[in-house]
Coordinates of C-alpha atoms and ligand atoms in Angstrom, one line a residue:
M1 CA 27.3 -8.0 -20.4
K2 CA 27.1 -4.3 -19.7
T3 CA 24.9 -3.3 -17.0
D4 CA 21.7 -0.5 -18.3
I5 CA 23.8 1.8 -16.7
E6 CA 27.1 1.3 -19.0
I7 CA 24.7 0.7 -22.1
S8 CA 22.8 3.9 -21.3
Q9 CA 26.3 6.3 -20.9
E10 CA 27.5 4.9 -24.0
A11 CA 24.3 5.9 -25.7
A12 CA 24.8 8.9 -27.9
L13 CA 21.6 11.4 -27.0
D14 CA 20.5 14.0 -29.7
P15 CA 19.2 17.5 -27.8
I16 CA 15.7 17.3 -26.9
A17 CA 15.0 20.2 -29.3
K18 CA 16.1 17.8 -32.3
V19 CA 13.9 15.1 -30.7
A20 CA 10.8 17.2 -30.4
E21 CA 11.4 18.1 -34.2
Q22 CA 9.8 14.4 -35.2
L23 CA 7.0 15.8 -33.3
N24 CA 6.6 19.1 -35.2
L25 CA 7.8 20.9 -32.5
S26 CA 9.9 23.8 -32.4
E27 CA 12.3 25.2 -29.7
D28 CA 9.7 27.7 -28.6
D29 CA 7.1 24.7 -27.4
L30 CA 9.4 23.3 -25.3
E31 CA 10.6 24.4 -21.5
L32 CA 13.9 22.8 -21.7
H33 CA 15.5 21.3 -17.9
G34 CA 19.1 21.0 -19.7
K35 CA 19.7 19.8 -22.8
Y36 CA 18.0 16.2 -23.0
K37 CA 15.1 16.6 -21.0
A38 CA 12.3 19.2 -21.7
K39 CA 8.7 19.9 -20.6
I40 CA 5.9 20.7 -23.2
D41 CA 4.7 24.2 -22.7
V42 CA 1.1 24.7 -22.2
S43 CA 0.0 26.6 -25.9
A44 CA 2.0 23.5 -27.6
M45 CA 0.0 21.1 -25.8
N46 CA -3.1 23.1 -27.0
K47 CA -1.7 23.4 -30.5
I48 CA -0.9 19.5 -30.4
H49 CA -4.2 18.6 -29.4
Q50 CA -5.7 19.8 -32.6
N51 CA -3.9 16.9 -34.3
K52 CA -5.5 13.6 -35.5
E53 CA -5.3 11.0 -32.9
G54 CA -3.3 7.9 -33.4
K55 CA -3.6 4.4 -32.2
L56 CA -2.9 3.4 -28.5
I57 CA -1.3 0.1 -27.5
L58 CA -1.2 -1.0 -23.8
V59 CA 1.6 -3.1 -22.6
T60 CA 0.8 -4.9 -19.5
S61 CA 1.9 -8.8 -17.9
I62 CA 1.3 -11.7 -16.4
N63 CA 1.6 -11.5 -12.5
P64 CA 5.1 -10.0 -11.8
T65 CA 7.6 -12.6 -10.2
P66 CA 11.1 -12.2 -8.5
A67 CA 12.2 -13.8 -12.1
G68 CA 11.4 -10.2 -13.5
E69 CA 9.4 -9.6 -16.4
G70 CA 10.3 -6.5 -18.5
K71 CA 7.4 -4.3 -19.5
S72 CA 9.1 -1.1 -19.3
T73 CA 11.7 -2.9 -21.6
I74 CA 9.0 -4.2 -24.1
T75 CA 7.3 -1.1 -24.1
I76 CA 10.4 1.0 -25.2
G77 CA 11.9 -1.9 -27.3
L78 CA 8.7 -2.1 -29.2
G79 CA 8.1 1.9 -29.7
D80 CA 11.7 1.8 -31.4
A81 CA 10.7 -1.2 -33.9
L82 CA 7.5 0.6 -34.7
N83 CA 9.8 3.4 -35.5
R84 CA 12.4 1.5 -37.3
I85 CA 9.3 -0.5 -39.8
G86 CA 8.5 3.2 -40.6
K87 CA 5.3 4.2 -38.1
K88 CA 5.7 7.2 -36.3
T89 CA 5.5 6.5 -32.9
V90 CA 5.6 7.9 -29.2
I91 CA 5.9 6.5 -25.7
A92 CA 4.3 7.4 -22.9
L93 CA 5.5 5.8 -19.4
R94 CA 5.6 6.8 -15.7
E95 CA 8.2 8.4 -13.9
P96 CA 10.0 6.4 -11.4
S97 CA 9.7 6.7 -7.3
L98 CA 12.7 7.1 -5.6
G99 CA 11.4 4.5 -2.9
P100 CA 11.9 1.4 -5.3
V101 CA 14.7 3.0 -6.7
M102 CA 17.0 2.8 -3.5
G103 CA 15.1 -0.4 -2.3
I104 CA 14.5 -2.9 -4.8
K105 CA 17.4 -3.2 -7.7
G106 CA 15.4 -2.1 -11.1
G107 CA 14.3 1.4 -11.7
A108 CA 11.7 2.3 -14.2
T109 CA 13.4 3.0 -17.5
G110 CA 13.7 0.3 -19.3
G111 CA 16.9 -2.2 -19.6
G112 CA 19.5 -3.3 -22.2
Y113 CA 19.0 -1.8 -25.6
A114 CA 15.2 -0.6 -24.8
Q115 CA 16.2 2.2 -22.3
V116 CA 14.7 5.8 -22.0
L117 CA 17.7 8.2 -21.4
P118 CA 19.1 9.9 -19.2
M119 CA 18.1 7.3 -17.4
E120 CA 20.1 8.6 -14.0
D121 CA 18.3 11.7 -14.4
I122 CA 14.8 10.4 -14.8
N123 CA 15.6 7.8 -12.0
L124 CA 16.9 10.4 -9.5
H125 CA 15.2 14.1 -9.6
F126 CA 14.6 14.2 -13.1
T127 CA 12.4 17.3 -14.0
G128 CA 11.3 17.8 -10.3
D129 CA 7.7 16.6 -10.3
M130 CA 8.2 14.1 -7.3
H131 CA 9.0 16.8 -5.1
A132 CA 6.2 19.6 -6.3
I133 CA 3.9 16.5 -5.4
T134 CA 5.4 16.0 -2.4
T135 CA 5.3 19.7 -1.2
A136 CA 1.9 20.1 -2.2
N137 CA 0.6 17.2 -0.4
N138 CA 2.7 18.3 2.8
A139 CA 1.6 22.0 2.2
L140 CA -1.6 20.6 2.8
S141 CA -0.9 18.9 5.6
A142 CA 0.5 21.8 7.4
L143 CA -2.4 24.0 6.5
L144 CA -4.6 21.6 7.9
D145 CA -2.8 21.4 11.0
N146 CA -2.8 25.2 11.4
H147 CA -6.1 25.3 10.6
L148 CA -6.6 22.8 13.9
H149 CA -4.1 25.1 15.7
Q150 CA -5.5 28.6 14.7
G151 CA -9.2 27.9 16.6
N152 CA -10.6 25.0 14.2
E153 CA -13.6 27.0 12.4
L154 CA -14.7 23.5 10.6
G155 CA -15.2 21.7 13.8
I156 CA -12.4 19.3 12.7
D157 CA -12.1 16.1 14.6
P158 CA -8.3 15.7 14.8
R159 CA -8.8 11.7 15.8
R160 CA -10.7 11.7 12.1
V161 CA -7.7 13.4 10.1
I162 CA -7.3 11.0 7.0
W163 CA -4.8 13.1 5.1
K164 CA -1.3 11.7 5.6
R165 CA 1.9 13.5 5.0
V166 CA 4.0 11.5 2.4
L167 CA 8.0 11.2 1.2
D168 CA 9.4 9.8 -2.0
L169 CA 11.4 7.1 0.0
N170 CA 10.9 3.6 1.5
D171 CA 10.6 4.6 4.9
R172 CA 8.4 2.1 7.6
E173 CA 10.0 4.0 10.7
L174 CA 7.3 6.9 9.7
R175 CA 4.2 4.7 9.0
H176 CA 2.9 6.1 12.2
V177 CA 3.8 9.0 14.1
T178 CA 2.6 11.5 16.5
V179 CA 2.5 15.5 15.4
G180 CA 2.1 18.2 17.0
L181 CA 3.7 17.2 20.5
G182 CA 5.2 20.0 23.0
G183 CA 2.5 21.7 24.3
P184 CA -0.2 24.4 23.2
I185 CA 2.3 27.0 21.0
N186 CA 3.3 23.8 19.3
G187 CA 0.1 22.9 17.3
V188 CA -2.4 20.1 18.0
P189 CA -1.2 16.8 19.0
R190 CA -3.0 14.0 16.9
E191 CA -1.6 10.6 15.4
D192 CA -0.6 11.1 11.6
G193 CA 1.4 9.0 9.0
F194 CA 3.3 9.0 6.4
D195 CA 2.7 7.3 2.6
I196 CA 5.0 7.2 0.0
T197 CA 4.5 10.0 -2.6
V198 CA 3.2 8.0 -5.4
A199 CA 0.3 6.9 -3.3
S200 CA -0.7 10.1 -2.5
E201 CA -3.8 11.2 -3.7
I202 CA -2.1 14.4 -5.3
M203 CA 0.1 11.9 -7.6
A204 CA -3.5 10.4 -8.8
I205 CA -5.0 13.6 -9.4
L206 CA -2.3 14.8 -11.5
C207 CA -2.5 11.7 -13.6
L208 CA -6.1 12.4 -14.2
S209 CA -6.4 15.9 -14.9
T210 CA -7.0 16.6 -18.1
D211 CA -5.8 20.6 -17.6
I212 CA -5.2 22.7 -14.5
L213 CA -8.6 24.0 -13.8
D214 CA -9.7 20.2 -13.8
L215 CA -6.9 19.8 -11.4
K216 CA -7.7 22.4 -9.5
R217 CA -11.4 21.3 -9.1
R218 CA -10.1 17.9 -8.2
L219 CA -7.8 19.3 -5.4
A220 CA -11.1 21.0 -4.0
N221 CA -12.6 17.7 -3.9
I222 CA -10.1 16.0 -1.9
V223 CA -11.4 15.0 1.5
V224 CA -9.2 15.5 4.2
A225 CA -11.0 14.7 7.5
Y226 CA -14.3 14.6 9.1
T227 CA -15.9 17.0 11.6
Y228 CA -17.0 16.0 14.8
Q229 CA -20.5 15.6 13.5
R230 CA -18.7 13.1 11.2
E231 CA -19.6 15.2 7.7
P232 CA -16.5 15.3 5.7
V233 CA -14.1 17.8 5.2
T234 CA -12.7 18.9 2.0
V235 CA -9.7 20.7 0.8
G236 CA -12.3 23.5 -0.8
D237 CA -13.6 24.2 2.7
L238 CA -10.1 24.9 3.8
K239 CA -10.0 27.0 0.7
V240 CA -6.6 26.0 -0.5
E241 CA -7.0 24.6 -3.7
G242 CA -5.8 27.8 -5.6
A243 CA -2.3 27.3 -3.7
L244 CA -1.6 23.5 -4.1
A245 CA -2.7 24.0 -8.1
L246 CA -0.1 26.8 -8.0
I247 CA 2.7 24.5 -6.4
L248 CA 1.7 22.0 -9.1
K249 CA 1.4 24.3 -12.4
E250 CA 5.0 23.1 -13.9
A251 CA 4.6 19.8 -12.6
I252 CA 1.3 19.1 -14.9
K253 CA 3.2 19.7 -18.0
P254 CA 4.6 16.4 -19.8
N255 CA 8.1 15.8 -19.6
L256 CA 9.7 14.7 -23.1
V257 CA 12.8 12.8 -23.2
Q258 CA 13.9 9.7 -25.9
T259 CA 15.2 6.2 -26.3
I260 CA 18.7 4.8 -27.0
Y261 CA 17.6 5.2 -30.9
H262 CA 15.8 8.9 -30.7
T263 CA 12.2 7.8 -30.4
P264 CA 10.2 10.6 -28.6
A265 CA 9.0 9.1 -24.9
F266 CA 7.0 11.2 -22.5
V267 CA 7.5 10.2 -19.0
H268 CA 5.1 11.8 -16.7
G269 CA 3.8 11.1 -13.5
G270 CA 3.8 7.6 -11.6
P271 CA 1.0 6.4 -9.3
F272 CA 1.8 2.4 -8.1
A273 CA -0.6 0.4 -9.1
N274 CA -1.0 -1.9 -6.5
I275 CA -2.1 0.9 -4.1
A276 CA -3.2 3.6 -6.8
H277 CA -4.4 3.3 -10.5
G278 CA -0.7 2.5 -11.7
C279 CA -0.9 4.8 -14.7
N280 CA 1.0 7.8 -16.4
S281 CA -0.5 10.8 -16.6
I282 CA -3.8 11.5 -19.1
L283 CA -1.6 14.5 -20.5
A284 CA 1.4 12.7 -21.5
T285 CA -1.1 9.9 -23.0
Q286 CA -3.0 12.2 -24.8
T287 CA 0.1 14.4 -25.9
A288 CA 1.4 11.4 -27.2
L289 CA -2.0 10.3 -29.0
H290 CA -1.8 13.8 -30.9
C291 CA 1.9 13.7 -32.0
G292 CA 2.5 10.5 -33.6
D293 CA 0.4 7.8 -35.6
Y294 CA 1.0 5.3 -32.8
T295 CA 1.6 5.4 -28.9
V296 CA 3.1 2.7 -26.4
T297 CA 2.1 3.0 -23.2
E298 CA 2.4 0.9 -20.3
A299 CA 0.5 0.3 -16.9
G300 CA 1.9 -0.8 -13.8
F301 CA 2.6 -5.0 -12.3
G302 CA 0.2 -7.3 -14.6
A303 CA -3.1 -6.9 -16.4
D304 CA -5.4 -7.5 -12.6
L305 CA -3.6 -4.8 -11.4
G306 CA -2.4 -2.0 -14.0
G307 CA -4.3 -3.4 -16.7
E308 CA -7.6 -3.5 -15.3
K309 CA -7.3 0.1 -13.7
F310 CA -6.0 1.4 -17.0
L311 CA -9.4 0.1 -18.7
D312 CA -11.7 0.9 -15.6
I313 CA -11.0 4.0 -14.6
K314 CA -7.9 5.7 -17.0
V315 CA -10.2 5.3 -20.1
P316 CA -13.4 6.8 -19.2
N317 CA -11.2 9.8 -18.2
L318 CA -8.7 9.5 -21.4
G319 CA -11.6 9.5 -23.5
K320 CA -9.9 6.7 -25.9
S321 CA -9.3 2.8 -25.1
P322 CA -6.3 1.1 -26.5
D323 CA -6.7 -0.7 -30.1
L324 CA -4.5 -3.6 -28.5
V325 CA -3.0 -4.9 -25.6
V326 CA 0.6 -6.5 -25.8
I327 CA 0.9 -9.1 -22.6
V328 CA 4.6 -9.3 -21.4
A329 CA 5.6 -12.8 -20.5
T330 CA 8.8 -14.5 -19.9
I331 CA 9.6 -18.1 -19.9
R332 CA 11.6 -17.9 -16.1
A333 CA 8.3 -16.0 -14.4
L334 CA 5.8 -18.3 -16.3
K335 CA 8.3 -21.5 -14.5
M336 CA 8.0 -19.5 -11.6
H337 CA 4.1 -19.3 -11.4
G338 CA 4.5 -23.2 -12.4
G339 CA 6.0 -23.7 -9.0
I340 CA 9.8 -23.5 -9.9
V341 CA 12.3 -21.7 -7.3
K342 CA 14.5 -18.7 -8.8
S343 CA 17.7 -20.6 -8.5
E344 CA 16.2 -23.4 -10.7
L345 CA 14.9 -21.0 -13.2
S346 CA 18.0 -21.5 -15.9
A347 CA 17.0 -25.2 -16.3
E348 CA 14.9 -26.4 -19.1
N349 CA 11.7 -27.1 -17.7
L350 CA 8.6 -28.0 -20.0
A351 CA 6.2 -29.3 -17.5
A352 CA 6.7 -26.4 -15.3
L353 CA 6.4 -23.8 -18.1
E354 CA 3.0 -25.5 -19.2
K355 CA 1.8 -25.5 -15.6
G356 CA 2.5 -21.4 -15.0
F357 CA 1.4 -20.9 -18.7
R358 CA -2.1 -20.7 -16.6
N359 CA -1.3 -17.6 -15.4
L360 CA -1.1 -16.2 -18.7
A361 CA -3.8 -17.9 -20.2
K362 CA -5.9 -16.1 -17.3
H363 CA -4.9 -12.5 -18.1
I364 CA -5.1 -13.2 -21.8
A365 CA -9.0 -14.5 -21.5
N366 CA -9.6 -11.2 -19.0
M367 CA -8.5 -9.1 -21.7
K368 CA -10.1 -10.3 -24.2
K369 CA -13.3 -9.6 -21.9
Y370 CA -12.9 -6.3 -22.9
G371 CA -13.2 -6.7 -26.6
L372 CA -9.6 -6.0 -27.2
P373 CA -7.1 -7.7 -29.3
V374 CA -4.2 -9.1 -27.4
V375 CA -0.5 -10.1 -28.4
V376 CA 1.9 -11.6 -26.1
A377 CA 5.2 -10.8 -26.5
I378 CA 7.8 -13.5 -25.0
N379 CA 10.6 -11.0 -23.5
E380 CA 13.8 -13.4 -24.3
F381 CA 16.1 -14.1 -21.9
I382 CA 19.5 -15.5 -22.5
S383 CA 18.5 -18.9 -20.5
D384 CA 15.2 -19.4 -22.5
T385 CA 15.6 -23.1 -24.7
Q386 CA 14.5 -23.6 -28.2
K387 CA 12.1 -26.1 -26.8
E388 CA 10.5 -23.8 -24.2
I389 CA 10.0 -20.8 -26.7
E390 CA 8.1 -23.3 -29.1
L391 CA 6.1 -24.7 -26.2
L392 CA 5.0 -21.2 -25.4
K393 CA 4.2 -20.4 -28.6
D394 CA 1.9 -23.6 -29.0
L395 CA 0.3 -22.8 -25.8
C396 CA -0.7 -19.3 -26.8
E397 CA -1.8 -20.5 -30.4
K398 CA -4.1 -22.7 -28.8
E399 CA -5.6 -19.9 -26.9
G400 CA -6.2 -18.4 -30.1
V401 CA -3.7 -15.5 -29.8
K402 CA -0.8 -14.2 -31.6
V403 CA 2.8 -14.4 -30.1
E404 CA 6.0 -12.8 -30.8
L405 CA 9.4 -13.9 -29.3
A406 CA 10.9 -10.0 -28.7
S407 CA 14.6 -9.7 -27.8
V408 CA 14.7 -5.7 -27.7
W409 CA 16.6 -5.9 -24.3
E410 CA 19.5 -7.7 -25.9
K411 CA 19.5 -6.3 -29.8
G412 CA 17.3 -3.5 -29.3
P413 CA 14.6 -2.3 -32.3
E414 CA 15.5 -5.0 -34.5
G415 CA 14.7 -7.5 -32.0
G416 CA 11.2 -6.0 -31.9
E417 CA 10.9 -6.0 -35.3
A418 CA 8.2 -9.3 -35.3
L419 CA 5.9 -7.8 -32.6
A420 CA 6.1 -4.5 -34.0
K421 CA 4.6 -6.0 -37.3
T422 CA 2.3 -8.1 -36.1
V423 CA 0.7 -5.2 -34.0
V424 CA 0.5 -3.3 -36.8
E425 CA -1.3 -5.9 -39.0
I426 CA -3.7 -6.7 -36.2
I427 CA -4.3 -2.8 -35.4
E428 CA -5.1 -2.5 -39.5
E429 CA -7.6 -5.2 -39.7
E430 CA -9.5 -5.2 -36.8
N431 CA -11.9 -2.2 -35.4
N432 CA -11.8 -1.2 -32.0
R433 CA -14.5 -3.3 -30.0
F434 CA -13.5 -1.9 -26.6
R435 CA -16.4 -2.7 -23.6
S436 CA -16.5 -1.9 -19.8
I437 CA -17.0 -5.1 -18.1
F438 CA -19.3 -4.0 -15.5
S439 CA -23.0 -4.0 -16.0
R440 CA -23.2 0.0 -15.6
E441 CA -21.3 2.6 -15.1
D442 CA -22.7 3.5 -12.2
D443 CA -23.2 -0.1 -10.5
T444 CA -22.5 -0.1 -6.6
L445 CA -19.2 -0.4 -5.1
Q446 CA -19.7 -3.9 -4.3
E447 CA -21.2 -4.7 -7.6
K448 CA -18.4 -3.4 -8.8
I449 CA -15.8 -5.3 -6.9
E450 CA -17.7 -8.5 -7.2
T451 CA -17.5 -8.2 -10.6
I452 CA -13.3 -7.5 -10.7
V453 CA -13.2 -10.5 -8.2
T454 CA -14.9 -13.0 -10.3
E455 CA -14.3 -11.8 -13.7
I456 CA -10.6 -10.8 -13.5
Y457 CA -9.1 -12.1 -10.5
G458 CA -10.9 -15.8 -11.1
G459 CA -12.4 -15.5 -7.3
S460 CA -15.5 -16.9 -6.1
G461 CA -16.4 -14.3 -3.8
V462 CA -15.8 -11.0 -1.7
V463 CA -16.0 -10.6 2.2
Y464 CA -16.1 -7.3 3.8
S465 CA -14.8 -6.5 7.3
K466 CA -17.0 -5.2 9.7
K467 CA -15.1 -2.2 9.3
A468 CA -15.5 -2.1 5.6
Q469 CA -19.1 -2.9 5.8
Q470 CA -19.9 0.4 8.2
Q471 CA -18.0 2.3 5.7
L472 CA -20.0 0.9 2.7
E473 CA -23.3 2.4 4.8
T474 CA -21.5 5.8 5.7
F475 CA -20.4 6.4 2.2
K476 CA -24.2 5.7 0.8
R477 CA -25.2 8.3 3.0
Y478 CA -22.3 10.6 1.5
G479 CA -23.0 9.7 -2.4
W480 CA -19.9 7.9 -2.7
D481 CA -21.1 4.4 -3.4
R482 CA -21.3 4.4 -7.2
L483 CA -17.9 5.6 -7.7
P484 CA -15.3 3.9 -9.5
V485 CA -13.5 1.3 -7.1
C486 CA -9.4 1.5 -7.3
M487 CA -8.3 -2.3 -5.9
A488 CA -5.3 -2.0 -3.6
K489 CA -3.9 -6.1 -3.9
T490 CA -0.6 -7.5 -4.0
Q491 CA 1.0 -7.8 -7.4
Y492 CA 2.4 -11.4 -7.0
S493 CA -1.0 -13.2 -7.2
L494 CA -4.2 -13.0 -8.9
S495 CA -6.0 -13.6 -5.5
D496 CA -4.9 -11.2 -2.4
D497 CA -2.5 -13.9 -1.2
P498 CA 1.1 -13.2 -2.8
E499 CA 1.7 -17.2 -1.8
K500 CA -1.0 -18.1 -4.5
L501 CA 1.3 -18.3 -8.0
G502 CA -0.5 -19.5 -11.2
A503 CA -4.3 -19.5 -11.9
P504 CA -5.6 -19.7 -8.5
E505 CA -9.2 -20.9 -8.4
E506 CA -12.0 -20.9 -5.4
F507 CA -10.6 -17.9 -3.0
T508 CA -12.3 -15.3 -1.5
V509 CA -10.7 -11.9 -1.7
T510 CA -11.1 -9.5 1.9
I511 CA -11.8 -5.6 1.7
R512 CA -10.4 -4.7 4.9
E513 CA -10.4 -1.1 4.4
F514 CA -11.7 1.8 1.9
V515 CA -9.9 5.1 1.7
P516 CA -12.3 7.6 -0.3
K517 CA -10.2 9.5 -3.2
I518 CA -13.0 11.8 -4.0
G519 CA -10.6 13.8 -5.8
A520 CA -8.8 11.4 -7.7
G521 CA -12.7 10.2 -8.4
F522 CA -12.4 6.8 -7.3
I523 CA -12.7 4.8 -3.9
V524 CA -9.5 2.8 -3.0
A525 CA -10.5 -1.2 -1.8
L526 CA -7.7 -2.7 0.7
T527 CA -7.2 -6.0 0.7
G528 CA -4.7 -8.0 1.9
D529 CA -2.1 -6.4 3.8
V530 CA -0.7 -3.4 0.6
M531 CA 1.4 -1.0 2.6
T532 CA 0.8 2.5 1.3
M533 CA 4.4 2.9 2.9
P534 CA 6.9 0.3 1.4
G535 CA 10.2 -0.6 3.7
L536 CA 13.6 -0.9 2.6
P537 CA 14.9 -4.7 1.8
K538 CA 17.9 -6.2 4.1
K539 CA 20.4 -5.3 1.3
P540 CA 18.7 -2.1 -0.7
A541 CA 20.0 -0.9 -4.2
A542 CA 21.3 2.1 -2.4
L543 CA 24.2 0.1 -1.3
N544 CA 25.5 -0.6 -4.7
M545 CA 25.1 3.2 -5.7
D546 CA 28.1 5.7 -5.8
V547 CA 29.3 8.9 -8.0
D548 CA 33.2 9.5 -9.4
K549 CA 35.0 12.5 -9.5
N550 CA 33.0 13.6 -12.8
G551 CA 29.9 13.5 -11.1
Q552 CA 29.0 10.2 -13.5
A553 CA 26.7 7.9 -11.6
I554 CA 28.0 4.4 -10.6
G555 CA 25.9 1.1 -9.8
L556 CA 22.3 2.3 -10.4
F557 CA 21.3 -0.9 -12.1
Ligands
LIG1 P1 9.0 -4.4 -15.5 O1 8.4 -3.0 -16.2 O2 8.2 -5.5 -15.8 O3 9.5 -3.6 -14.4 P2 11.9 -3.8 -16.3 O4 11.4 -3.9 -17.8 O5 11.8 -2.6 -15.6 O6 10.6 -4.5 -16.2 O7 13.2 -4.9 -16.4 C1 13.4 -5.2 -15.0 C2 14.8 -5.5 -15.0 O8 15.2 -6.6 -16.1 C3 16.1 -4.2 -15.4 O9 16.8 -4.1 -14.9 C4 15.9 -5.0 -16.8 O10 17.4 -4.8 -17.8 C5 16.0 -6.7 -16.5 N1 15.7 -7.4 -18.1 C6 14.4 -6.9 -18.9 N2 14.5 -7.9 -20.0 C7 15.3 -8.3 -19.8 C8 16.0 -9.7 -20.9 N3 14.9 -10.1 -21.5 N4 17.0 -10.2 -20.2 C9 17.5 -9.9 -19.2 N5 17.2 -8.9 -18.2 C10 16.2 -8.1 -18.8

């Protein structure tokens, strides 16, 4: 069996200008980053946005397990398969963060014969967007600390600075740090900390902005600290939104790459779905929508996290809802939800599959609450038995949902044809009947959280820590109490406890703390012990990585 990187290195890429021709874009519309990557020029984007808007397919999944689900693999494979059956299709994906790339085995460029290329570049520094975001974030930290050092005209309380520094790596040592030590000439001492870049509010802003002016407006709204009088201090108060937008002027442009089968793919922006909103940039999705008849995009982690945030946070900003949702499930992962340990997943186990199916059934029901047509894609693994596949199909049909086996990992576009045909059939038959799960857009934060916990997670209620309760009171005073909510929750369970697999019931979710992200336009609700700076595992993926004398990557998945 070939590894992902071996398959990717055998693929013959087209020059990116040729890929762009499929989108009616000329080389003048591109800003080339080498031969196989390009950014889309702003004037080209304006031109593209005059085109008719195509259909949008959202790929999401069951709660992930260590068995792997293959959401990106199916997203890419479905895009290739739609092109194979003659539908002009574009893919829109998130760009990977180096933190998980170096840490946990598995990149974000798909797998097997469903990959976006060049996978080494995309998984490493790509076109430099992550670095630009890191720099903009840390420039803000430096400018804020300089403000404190140079007389603190705004009266910022150094104990109430909430803006943290970031790094695009998993580095637990930096979660809590003290800065400004060494006496008066070295700044004002205060406690600080590092988050991973993909948790930066600037990443969320970049992904939600509709153009550079919207980006600048959102940057100005970021709350960085509070004064001694407990009033919020914004980037606008520091007067540095222009400088930050300038640092990001290239990063805001969508990146174009291709799949193994030359399907155009925009890979742009990558907030995590457990701590942020988990979707690629609005600009990438919009550009894709106006370039093709079909756009296939994905949201991070399961339908309870990335899926929910796509529908509740991204859709209102995008101004377009999906025409169909594909939920990816694997028989292996469902057996884990049914109580089987990883080492025993290769053996047939119909009882465990049926038990674990409850997780998938809950996600199907949830997506239907938004009025969206759903198709289940079974990402086929070699260990799946015929009986297991039949049982899973039966169970899905009993839930009244269409289901297709997808073998794109092993067979490429051909293995996704059945899924592609079903998806097209349903989209052509059904009208988009999207509806929000909230009673009103301006429901209070508590009302929105209650709806998400009871309707989507299947919980019985919400518990607020004392700190969270106090914050809710203060937020009312600041006028933030009716903003959208971005839940920060474990990806492994529908509940806030990663151990509760399947479809848990009768649980409450505890809101530990709120983090205002006023620039992004939402309030993050932290549950459980979700980390905004991950650590590395005992055997990080970095141990397998190398480079040969020709500069060729080795062991990158
Ligand atoms: P997700 O998007 O759910 O995180 P990916 O699509 O990135 O998952 O896939 C994660 C890993 O699993 C990749 O290394 C990929 O090669 C592998 N994988 C995906 N689908 C299959 C499959 N059907 N059989 C074997 N390995 C697979």
